[in-house]
mmCIF file with all atom_site columns, N, CA and C in Angstrom:
data_model
loop_
_atom_site.group_PDB
_atom_site.id
_atom_site.type_symbol
_atom_site.label_atom_id
_atom_site.label_alt_id
_atom_site.label_comp_id
_atom_site.label_asym_id
_atom_site.label_entity_id
_atom_site.label_seq_id
_atom_site.pdbx_PDB_ins_code
_atom_site.Cartn_x
_atom_site.Cartn_y
_atom_site.Cartn_z
_atom_site.occupancy
_atom_site.B_iso_or_equiv
_atom_site.pdbx_formal_charge
_atom_site.auth_seq_id
_atom_site.auth_comp_id
_atom_site.auth_asym_id
_atom_site.auth_atom_id
_atom_site.pdbx_PDB_model_num
ATOM 1   N N  . GLY I 1 1  ? 1.396   -1.073  -0.038  1.00 52.00 ? 1  GLY I N  1
ATOM 2   C CA . GLY I 1 1  ? -0.041  0.113   -0.135  1.00 52.00 ? 1  GLY I CA 1
ATOM 3   C C  . GLY I 1 1  ? 1.202   1.104   -0.276  1.00 52.00 ? 1  GLY I C  1
ATOM 4   N N  . ALA I 1 2  ? 0.563   2.123   0.479   1.00 59.00 ? 2  ALA I N  1
ATOM 5   C CA . ALA I 1 2  ? 0.767   3.466   0.727   1.00 59.00 ? 2  ALA I CA 1
ATOM 6   C C  . ALA I 1 2  ? 2.564   3.468   1.028   1.00 59.00 ? 2  ALA I C  1
ATOM 7   N N  . SER I 1 3  ? 2.975   2.292   1.857   1.00 68.00 ? 3  SER I N  1
ATOM 8   C CA . SER I 1 3  ? 4.201   2.181   2.354   1.00 68.00 ? 3  SER I CA 1
ATOM 9   C C  . SER I 1 3  ? 5.252   1.412   1.060   1.00 68.00 ? 3  SER I C  1
ATOM 10  N N  . LEU I 1 4  ? 4.747   0.686   0.092   1.00 78.00 ? 4  LEU I N  1
ATOM 11  C CA . LEU I 1 4  ? 5.269   0.320   -0.780  1.00 78.00 ? 4  LEU I CA 1
ATOM 12  C C  . LEU I 1 4  ? 6.860   1.535   -1.454  1.00 78.00 ? 4  LEU I C  1
ATOM 13  N N  . CYS I 1 5  ? 7.699   1.186   -1.421  1.00 82.00 ? 5  CYS I N  1
ATOM 14  C CA . CYS I 1 5  ? 8.401   1.825   -1.795  1.00 82.00 ? 5  CYS I CA 1
ATOM 15  C C  . CYS I 1 5  ? 9.754   0.761   -2.607  1.00 82.00 ? 5  CYS I C  1
ATOM 16  N N  . ALA I 1 6  ? 10.221  1.445   -3.962  1.00 86.00 ? 6  ALA I N  1
ATOM 17  C CA . ALA I 1 6  ? 11.858  1.057   -4.198  1.00 86.00 ? 6  ALA I CA 1
ATOM 18  C C  . ALA I 1 6  ? 12.934  1.911   -3.813  1.00 86.00 ? 6  ALA I C  1
ATOM 19  N N  . VAL I 1 7  ? 14.120  1.146   -3.443  1.00 88.00 ? 7  VAL I N  1
ATOM 20  C CA . VAL I 1 7  ? 15.283  2.232   -3.419  1.00 88.00 ? 7  VAL I CA 1
ATOM 21  C C  . VAL I 1 7  ? 16.387  1.601   -3.891  1.00 88.00 ? 7  VAL I C  1
ATOM 22  N N  . ASP I 1 8  ? 18.064  2.774   -4.192  1.00 89.00 ? 8  ASP I N  1
ATOM 23  C CA . ASP I 1 8  ? 18.521  2.131   -4.679  1.00 89.00 ? 8  ASP I CA 1
ATOM 24  C C  . ASP I 1 8  ? 19.391  1.645   -3.586  1.00 89.00 ? 8  ASP I C  1
ATOM 25  N N  . ALA I 1 9  ? 19.544  0.273   -3.891  1.00 91.00 ? 9  ALA I N  1
ATOM 26  C CA . ALA I 1 9  ? 20.606  -0.199  -2.553  1.00 91.00 ? 9  ALA I CA 1
ATOM 27  C C  . ALA I 1 9  ? 21.746  0.236   -2.693  1.00 91.00 ? 9  ALA I C  1
ATOM 28  N N  . ASP I 1 10 ? 22.683  1.195   -3.649  1.00 95.00 ? 10 ASP I N  1
ATOM 29  C CA . ASP I 1 10 ? 24.177  1.344   -3.318  1.00 95.00 ? 10 ASP I CA 1
ATOM 30  C C  . ASP I 1 10 ? 24.127  2.861   -2.976  1.00 95.00 ? 10 ASP I C  1
ATOM 31  N N  . SER I 1 11 ? 22.877  4.032   -3.255  1.00 95.00 ? 11 SER I N  1
ATOM 32  C CA . SER I 1 11 ? 22.776  5.261   -2.845  1.00 95.00 ? 11 SER I CA 1
ATOM 33  C C  . SER I 1 11 ? 21.831  5.172   -1.658  1.00 95.00 ? 11 SER I C  1
ATOM 34  N N  . GLY I 1 12 ? 20.797  4.344   -1.460  1.00 93.00 ? 12 GLY I N  1
ATOM 35  C CA . GLY I 1 12 ? 19.917  4.656   -0.351  1.00 93.00 ? 12 GLY I CA 1
ATOM 36  C C  . GLY I 1 12 ? 18.742  5.841   -0.619  1.00 93.00 ? 12 GLY I C  1
ATOM 37  N N  . LYS I 1 13 ? 18.827  6.334   -1.910  1.00 93.00 ? 13 LYS I N  1
ATOM 38  C CA . LYS I 1 13 ? 17.559  7.325   -2.155  1.00 93.00 ? 13 LYS I CA 1
ATOM 39  C C  . LYS I 1 13 ? 16.210  6.703   -2.421  1.00 93.00 ? 13 LYS I C  1
ATOM 40  N N  . ASP I 1 14 ? 15.350  7.363   -3.036  1.00 90.00 ? 14 ASP I N  1
ATOM 41  C CA . ASP I 1 14 ? 13.588  6.427   -3.214  1.00 90.00 ? 14 ASP I CA 1
ATOM 42  C C  . ASP I 1 14 ? 14.001  6.307   -4.771  1.00 90.00 ? 14 ASP I C  1
ATOM 43  N N  . ILE I 1 15 ? 13.993  5.578   -5.135  1.00 90.00 ? 15 ILE I N  1
ATOM 44  C CA . ILE I 1 15 ? 13.729  5.195   -6.893  1.00 90.00 ? 15 ILE I CA 1
ATOM 45  C C  . ILE I 1 15 ? 11.567  6.000   -7.197  1.00 90.00 ? 15 ILE I C  1
ATOM 46  N N  . TRP I 1 16 ? 10.904  5.327   -6.281  1.00 87.00 ? 16 TRP I N  1
ATOM 47  C CA . TRP I 1 16 ? 9.577   4.950   -6.299  1.00 87.00 ? 16 TRP I CA 1
ATOM 48  C C  . TRP I 1 16 ? 8.781   4.972   -4.902  1.00 87.00 ? 16 TRP I C  1
ATOM 49  N N  . ASN I 1 17 ? 7.718   5.868   -4.754  1.00 85.00 ? 17 ASN I N  1
ATOM 50  C CA . ASN I 1 17 ? 7.226   6.007   -3.359  1.00 85.00 ? 17 ASN I CA 1
ATOM 51  C C  . ASN I 1 17 ? 5.834   5.420   -3.696  1.00 85.00 ? 17 ASN I C  1
ATOM 52  N N  . ASN I 1 18 ? 4.703   4.039   -3.838  1.00 77.00 ? 18 ASN I N  1
ATOM 53  C CA . ASN I 1 18 ? 4.138   4.531   -4.094  1.00 77.00 ? 18 ASN I CA 1
ATOM 54  C C  . ASN I 1 18 ? 3.048   5.016   -3.528  1.00 77.00 ? 18 ASN I C  1
ATOM 55  N N  . ASP I 1 19 ? 1.982   6.338   -4.426  1.00 75.00 ? 19 ASP I N  1
ATOM 56  C CA . ASP I 1 19 ? 1.014   7.025   -3.367  1.00 75.00 ? 19 ASP I CA 1
ATOM 57  C C  . ASP I 1 19 ? -0.860  7.155   -4.095  1.00 75.00 ? 19 ASP I C  1
ATOM 58  N N  . SER I 1 20 ? -0.647  6.009   -5.469  1.00 71.00 ? 20 SER I N  1
ATOM 59  C CA . SER I 1 20 ? -2.042  5.833   -5.911  1.00 71.00 ? 20 SER I CA 1
ATOM 60  C C  . SER I 1 20 ? -2.810  5.130   -5.313  1.00 71.00 ? 20 SER I C  1
ATOM 61  N N  . TRP I 1 21 ? -2.756  4.104   -3.618  1.00 67.00 ? 21 TRP I N  1
ATOM 62  C CA . TRP I 1 21 ? -3.653  3.623   -3.093  1.00 67.00 ? 21 TRP I CA 1
ATOM 63  C C  . TRP I 1 21 ? -2.643  2.992   -1.840  1.00 67.00 ? 21 TRP I C  1
ATOM 64  N N  . ASN I 1 22 ? -3.968  2.964   -1.254  1.00 67.00 ? 22 ASN I N  1
ATOM 65  C CA . ASN I 1 22 ? -3.755  2.173   0.510   1.00 67.00 ? 22 ASN I CA 1
ATOM 66  C C  . ASN I 1 22 ? -4.359  1.251   0.849   1.00 67.00 ? 22 ASN I C  1
ATOM 67  N N  . SER I 1 23 ? -3.108  0.128   1.187   1.00 59.00 ? 23 SER I N  1
ATOM 68  C CA . SER I 1 23 ? -3.883  -1.228  1.257   1.00 59.00 ? 23 SER I CA 1
ATOM 69  C C  . SER I 1 23 ? -4.871  -1.462  2.541   1.00 59.00 ? 23 SER I C  1
ATOM 70  N N  . ARG I 1 24 ? -4.999  -2.529  2.598   1.00 58.00 ? 24 ARG I N  1
ATOM 71  C CA . ARG I 1 24 ? -6.153  -2.759  4.293   1.00 58.00 ? 24 ARG I CA 1
ATOM 72  C C  . ARG I 1 24 ? -5.023  -2.708  5.118   1.00 58.00 ? 24 ARG I C  1
ATOM 73  N N  . GLU I 1 25 ? -4.231  -3.441  5.375   1.00 59.00 ? 25 GLU I N  1
ATOM 74  C CA . GLU I 1 25 ? -3.187  -3.118  6.771   1.00 59.00 ? 25 GLU I CA 1
ATOM 75  C C  . GLU I 1 25 ? -1.833  -3.371  6.059   1.00 59.00 ? 25 GLU I C  1
ATOM 76  N N  . GLY I 1 26 ? -0.907  -3.180  6.850   1.00 59.00 ? 26 GLY I N  1
ATOM 77  C CA . GLY I 1 26 ? 0.333   -4.160  5.814   1.00 59.00 ? 26 GLY I CA 1
ATOM 78  C C  . GLY I 1 26 ? 0.983   -5.766  6.639   1.00 59.00 ? 26 GLY I C  1
ATOM 79  N N  . CYS I 1 27 ? 1.482   -5.666  6.154   1.00 62.00 ? 27 CYS I N  1
ATOM 80  C CA . CYS I 1 27 ? 2.459   -7.152  6.548   1.00 62.00 ? 27 CYS I CA 1
ATOM 81  C C  . CYS I 1 27 ? 3.876   -6.851  6.452   1.00 62.00 ? 27 CYS I C  1
ATOM 82  N N  . THR I 1 28 ? 4.699   -8.473  6.741   1.00 62.00 ? 28 THR I N  1
ATOM 83  C CA . THR I 1 28 ? 5.969   -8.133  6.444   1.00 62.00 ? 28 THR I CA 1
ATOM 84  C C  . THR I 1 28 ? 6.112   -9.349  5.799   1.00 62.00 ? 28 THR I C  1
ATOM 85  N N  . ALA I 1 29 ? 5.403   -9.736  4.628   1.00 66.00 ? 29 ALA I N  1
ATOM 86  C CA . ALA I 1 29 ? 5.581   -10.248 3.741   1.00 66.00 ? 29 ALA I CA 1
ATOM 87  C C  . ALA I 1 29 ? 6.781   -10.119 2.736   1.00 66.00 ? 29 ALA I C  1
ATOM 88  N N  . THR I 1 30 ? 7.060   -11.280 2.359   1.00 77.00 ? 30 THR I N  1
ATOM 89  C CA . THR I 1 30 ? 8.353   -11.223 1.130   1.00 77.00 ? 30 THR I CA 1
ATOM 90  C C  . THR I 1 30 ? 7.520   -10.589 -0.400  1.00 77.00 ? 30 THR I C  1
ATOM 91  N N  . LEU I 1 31 ? 8.442   -9.902  -0.712  1.00 83.00 ? 31 LEU I N  1
ATOM 92  C CA . LEU I 1 31 ? 7.477   -9.653  -2.176  1.00 83.00 ? 31 LEU I CA 1
ATOM 93  C C  . LEU I 1 31 ? 8.168   -11.011 -3.134  1.00 83.00 ? 31 LEU I C  1
ATOM 94  N N  . SER I 1 32 ? 7.316   -10.282 -4.342  1.00 88.00 ? 32 SER I N  1
ATOM 95  C CA . SER I 1 32 ? 7.511   -11.472 -5.266  1.00 88.00 ? 32 SER I CA 1
ATOM 96  C C  . SER I 1 32 ? 8.215   -10.403 -6.644  1.00 88.00 ? 32 SER I C  1
ATOM 97  N N  . ILE I 1 33 ? 9.253   -10.724 -6.949  1.00 90.00 ? 33 ILE I N  1
ATOM 98  C CA . ILE I 1 33 ? 9.382   -9.735  -7.972  1.00 90.00 ? 33 ILE I CA 1
ATOM 99  C C  . ILE I 1 33 ? 9.389   -10.636 -9.706  1.00 90.00 ? 33 ILE I C  1
ATOM 100 N N  . GLY I 1 34 ? 8.879   -10.319 -10.795 1.00 90.00 ? 34 GLY I N  1
ATOM 101 C CA . GLY I 1 34 ? 9.014   -10.430 -12.038 1.00 90.00 ? 34 GLY I CA 1
ATOM 102 C C  . GLY I 1 34 ? 9.579   -9.683  -12.618 1.00 90.00 ? 34 GLY I C  1
ATOM 103 N N  . GLN I 1 35 ? 9.352   -9.636  -13.929 1.00 91.00 ? 35 GLN I N  1
ATOM 104 C CA . GLN I 1 35 ? 10.181  -9.251  -15.552 1.00 91.00 ? 35 GLN I CA 1
ATOM 105 C C  . GLN I 1 35 ? 9.789   -7.068  -14.809 1.00 91.00 ? 35 GLN I C  1
ATOM 106 N N  . ASP I 1 36 ? 8.561   -7.536  -14.903 1.00 93.00 ? 36 ASP I N  1
ATOM 107 C CA . ASP I 1 36 ? 8.137   -5.721  -14.879 1.00 93.00 ? 36 ASP I CA 1
ATOM 108 C C  . ASP I 1 36 ? 6.966   -6.014  -13.940 1.00 93.00 ? 36 ASP I C  1
ATOM 109 N N  . PHE I 1 37 ? 7.214   -6.233  -12.718 1.00 93.00 ? 37 PHE I N  1
ATOM 110 C CA . PHE I 1 37 ? 5.848   -6.118  -11.983 1.00 93.00 ? 37 PHE I CA 1
ATOM 111 C C  . PHE I 1 37 ? 6.739   -6.956  -10.256 1.00 93.00 ? 37 PHE I C  1
ATOM 112 N N  . VAL I 1 38 ? 6.263   -6.383  -9.378  1.00 90.00 ? 38 VAL I N  1
ATOM 113 C CA . VAL I 1 38 ? 6.488   -6.547  -7.863  1.00 90.00 ? 38 VAL I CA 1
ATOM 114 C C  . VAL I 1 38 ? 4.814   -7.046  -7.190  1.00 90.00 ? 38 VAL I C  1
ATOM 115 N N  . ILE I 1 39 ? 4.438   -8.571  -6.416  1.00 88.00 ? 39 ILE I N  1
ATOM 116 C CA . ILE I 1 39 ? 4.216   -8.686  -5.748  1.00 88.00 ? 39 ILE I CA 1
ATOM 117 C C  . ILE I 1 39 ? 4.044   -8.762  -4.140  1.00 88.00 ? 39 ILE I C  1
ATOM 118 N N  . GLY I 1 40 ? 3.150   -8.305  -3.686  1.00 83.00 ? 40 GLY I N  1
ATOM 119 C CA . GLY I 1 40 ? 2.940   -8.022  -2.176  1.00 83.00 ? 40 GLY I CA 1
ATOM 120 C C  . GLY I 1 40 ? 1.384   -8.931  -2.119  1.00 83.00 ? 40 GLY I C  1
ATOM 121 N N  . GLY I 1 41 ? 1.386   -8.661  -0.524  1.00 79.00 ? 41 GLY I N  1
ATOM 122 C CA . GLY I 1 41 ? 0.593   -9.189  0.362   1.00 79.00 ? 41 GLY I CA 1
ATOM 123 C C  . GLY I 1 41 ? -0.086  -7.521  1.112   1.00 79.00 ? 41 GLY I C  1
ATOM 124 N N  . SER I 1 42 ? -1.019  -7.850  1.546   1.00 72.00 ? 42 SER I N  1
ATOM 125 C CA . SER I 1 42 ? -1.296  -7.317  2.777   1.00 72.00 ? 42 SER I CA 1
ATOM 126 C C  . SER I 1 42 ? -2.553  -8.315  3.954   1.00 72.00 ? 42 SER I C  1
ATOM 127 N N  . HIS I 1 43 ? -1.586  -8.771  4.681   1.00 70.00 ? 43 HIS I N  1
ATOM 128 C CA . HIS I 1 43 ? -2.035  -9.155  5.811   1.00 70.00 ? 43 HIS I CA 1
ATOM 129 C C  . HIS I 1 43 ? -1.667  -10.513 5.280   1.00 70.00 ? 43 HIS I C  1
ATOM 130 N N  . TRP I 1 44 ? -3.482  -11.049 5.614   1.00 67.00 ? 44 TRP I N  1
ATOM 131 C CA . TRP I 1 44 ? -4.409  -12.329 5.395   1.00 67.00 ? 44 TRP I CA 1
ATOM 132 C C  . TRP I 1 44 ? -4.980  -12.750 4.180   1.00 67.00 ? 44 TRP I C  1
ATOM 133 N N  . GLY I 1 45 ? -4.996  -11.457 3.796   1.00 69.00 ? 45 GLY I N  1
ATOM 134 C CA . GLY I 1 45 ? -6.846  -11.297 2.580   1.00 69.00 ? 45 GLY I CA 1
ATOM 135 C C  . GLY I 1 45 ? -6.664  -10.562 1.586   1.00 69.00 ? 45 GLY I C  1
ATOM 136 N N  . ALA I 1 46 ? -4.804  -10.038 0.648   1.00 78.00 ? 46 ALA I N  1
ATOM 137 C CA . ALA I 1 46 ? -4.905  -9.755  -0.371  1.00 78.00 ? 46 ALA I CA 1
ATOM 138 C C  . ALA I 1 46 ? -3.707  -9.884  -0.948  1.00 78.00 ? 46 ALA I C  1
ATOM 139 N N  . LEU I 1 47 ? -3.244  -9.532  -2.182  1.00 83.00 ? 47 LEU I N  1
ATOM 140 C CA . LEU I 1 47 ? -2.325  -9.625  -2.954  1.00 83.00 ? 47 LEU I CA 1
ATOM 141 C C  . LEU I 1 47 ? -2.532  -8.555  -3.821  1.00 83.00 ? 47 LEU I C  1
ATOM 142 N N  . TYR I 1 48 ? -1.432  -7.735  -4.355  1.00 86.00 ? 48 TYR I N  1
ATOM 143 C CA . TYR I 1 48 ? -1.010  -6.830  -5.313  1.00 86.00 ? 48 TYR I CA 1
ATOM 144 C C  . TYR I 1 48 ? -0.460  -7.011  -6.164  1.00 86.00 ? 48 TYR I C  1
ATOM 145 N N  . ALA I 1 49 ? -0.920  -5.832  -7.293  1.00 89.00 ? 49 ALA I N  1
ATOM 146 C CA . ALA I 1 49 ? 0.955   -6.172  -7.958  1.00 89.00 ? 49 ALA I CA 1
ATOM 147 C C  . ALA I 1 49 ? 1.282   -5.116  -7.722  1.00 89.00 ? 49 ALA I C  1
ATOM 148 N N  . ASN I 1 50 ? 1.975   -4.346  -8.459  1.00 89.00 ? 50 ASN I N  1
ATOM 149 C CA . ASN I 1 50 ? 2.685   -2.624  -8.938  1.00 89.00 ? 50 ASN I CA 1
ATOM 150 C C  . ASN I 1 50 ? 4.515   -3.232  -9.621  1.00 89.00 ? 50 ASN I C  1
ATOM 151 N N  . ASP I 1 51 ? 4.060   -2.026  -10.762 1.00 91.00 ? 51 ASP I N  1
ATOM 152 C CA . ASP I 1 51 ? 5.024   -1.696  -11.588 1.00 91.00 ? 51 ASP I CA 1
ATOM 153 C C  . ASP I 1 51 ? 6.057   -1.569  -11.233 1.00 91.00 ? 51 ASP I C  1
ATOM 154 N N  . LYS I 1 52 ? 7.265   -2.374  -11.611 1.00 91.00 ? 52 LYS I N  1
ATOM 155 C CA . LYS I 1 52 ? 8.040   -2.814  -11.420 1.00 91.00 ? 52 LYS I CA 1
ATOM 156 C C  . LYS I 1 52 ? 9.310   -1.135  -11.471 1.00 91.00 ? 52 LYS I C  1
ATOM 157 N N  . LYS I 1 53 ? 9.388   -0.593  -11.922 1.00 91.00 ? 53 LYS I N  1
ATOM 158 C CA . LYS I 1 53 ? 10.084  0.382   -12.060 1.00 91.00 ? 53 LYS I CA 1
ATOM 159 C C  . LYS I 1 53 ? 9.350   2.071   -11.925 1.00 91.00 ? 53 LYS I C  1
ATOM 160 N N  . THR I 1 54 ? 7.975   1.884   -11.988 1.00 90.00 ? 54 THR I N  1
ATOM 161 C CA . THR I 1 54 ? 7.296   3.325   -11.781 1.00 90.00 ? 54 THR I CA 1
ATOM 162 C C  . THR I 1 54 ? 6.394   3.079   -9.850  1.00 90.00 ? 54 THR I C  1
ATOM 163 N N  . GLY I 1 55 ? 6.458   2.417   -9.691  1.00 87.00 ? 55 GLY I N  1
ATOM 164 C CA . GLY I 1 55 ? 5.230   2.151   -8.282  1.00 87.00 ? 55 GLY I CA 1
ATOM 165 C C  . GLY I 1 55 ? 3.899   1.587   -9.002  1.00 87.00 ? 55 GLY I C  1
ATOM 166 N N  . LYS I 1 56 ? 3.359   2.413   -10.125 1.00 88.00 ? 56 LYS I N  1
ATOM 167 C CA . LYS I 1 56 ? 2.213   2.437   -10.882 1.00 88.00 ? 56 LYS I CA 1
ATOM 168 C C  . LYS I 1 56 ? 1.354   1.073   -10.138 1.00 88.00 ? 56 LYS I C  1
ATOM 169 N N  . TYR I 1 57 ? 0.183   1.135   -9.812  1.00 88.00 ? 57 TYR I N  1
ATOM 170 C CA . TYR I 1 57 ? -0.751  -0.165  -9.192  1.00 88.00 ? 57 TYR I CA 1
ATOM 171 C C  . TYR I 1 57 ? -0.822  -0.506  -10.527 1.00 88.00 ? 57 TYR I C  1
ATOM 172 N N  . LEU I 1 58 ? -0.821  -1.814  -10.483 1.00 91.00 ? 58 LEU I N  1
ATOM 173 C CA . LEU I 1 58 ? -1.701  -2.466  -11.721 1.00 91.00 ? 58 LEU I CA 1
ATOM 174 C C  . LEU I 1 58 ? -2.495  -3.575  -11.467 1.00 91.00 ? 58 LEU I C  1
ATOM 175 N N  . TRP I 1 59 ? -2.804  -3.865  -10.242 1.00 89.00 ? 59 TRP I N  1
ATOM 176 C CA . TRP I 1 59 ? -3.961  -5.123  -9.984  1.00 89.00 ? 59 TRP I CA 1
ATOM 177 C C  . TRP I 1 59 ? -3.880  -4.780  -8.209  1.00 89.00 ? 59 TRP I C  1
ATOM 178 N N  . GLY I 1 60 ? -4.894  -5.907  -7.510  1.00 84.00 ? 60 GLY I N  1
ATOM 179 C CA . GLY I 1 60 ? -5.254  -6.067  -6.782  1.00 84.00 ? 60 GLY I CA 1
ATOM 180 C C  . GLY I 1 60 ? -6.571  -6.908  -6.428  1.00 84.00 ? 60 GLY I C  1
ATOM 181 N N  . GLU I 1 61 ? -6.241  -8.211  -5.233  1.00 83.00 ? 61 GLU I N  1
ATOM 182 C CA . GLU I 1 61 ? -7.440  -8.524  -5.455  1.00 83.00 ? 61 GLU I CA 1
ATOM 183 C C  . GLU I 1 61 ? -7.403  -9.324  -3.408  1.00 83.00 ? 61 GLU I C  1
ATOM 184 N N  . SER I 1 62 ? -8.731  -8.649  -3.381  1.00 77.00 ? 62 SER I N  1
ATOM 185 C CA . SER I 1 62 ? -8.807  -8.553  -1.210  1.00 77.00 ? 62 SER I CA 1
ATOM 186 C C  . SER I 1 62 ? -10.445 -9.821  -1.310  1.00 77.00 ? 62 SER I C  1
ATOM 187 N N  . LYS I 1 63 ? -9.796  -10.444 -0.149  1.00 70.00 ? 63 LYS I N  1
ATOM 188 C CA . LYS I 1 63 ? -10.644 -11.101 0.276   1.00 70.00 ? 63 LYS I CA 1
ATOM 189 C C  . LYS I 1 63 ? -11.249 -10.666 1.644   1.00 70.00 ? 63 LYS I C  1
ATOM 190 N N  . LYS I 1 64 ? -12.692 -10.806 2.064   1.00 62.00 ? 64 LYS I N  1
ATOM 191 C CA . LYS I 1 64 ? -12.375 -10.281 3.007   1.00 62.00 ? 64 LYS I CA 1
ATOM 192 C C  . LYS I 1 64 ? -13.002 -12.226 4.213   1.00 62.00 ? 64 LYS I C  1
ATOM 193 N N  . LEU I 1 65 ? -11.940 -11.586 4.976   1.00 53.00 ? 65 LEU I N  1
ATOM 194 C CA . LEU I 1 65 ? -12.016 -13.349 6.175   1.00 53.00 ? 65 LEU I CA 1
ATOM 195 C C  . LEU I 1 65 ? -12.692 -13.629 7.000   1.00 53.00 ? 65 LEU I C  1
ATOM 196 N N  . PHE I 1 66 ? -13.434 -12.659 7.415   1.00 49.00 ? 66 PHE I N  1
ATOM 197 C CA . PHE I 1 66 ? -14.140 -12.177 9.236   1.00 49.00 ? 66 PHE I CA 1
ATOM 198 C C  . PHE I 1 66 ? -15.117 -11.704 8.667   1.00 49.00 ? 66 PHE I C  1
#
């Protein structure tokens, strides 16, 4: 969600910060990186994808569990 960002490992400078959407809640899940996207989760109930180079929201799937 709003806390997702990309950081240059050499300089420590931000490459991009997600500012286009907020997730329901945060989590400490490991991100999965594909050729052009980053997939993450939101606690137990959601998956989302962002463009790897720009951070743009691509898609999300959320389930209400309780």
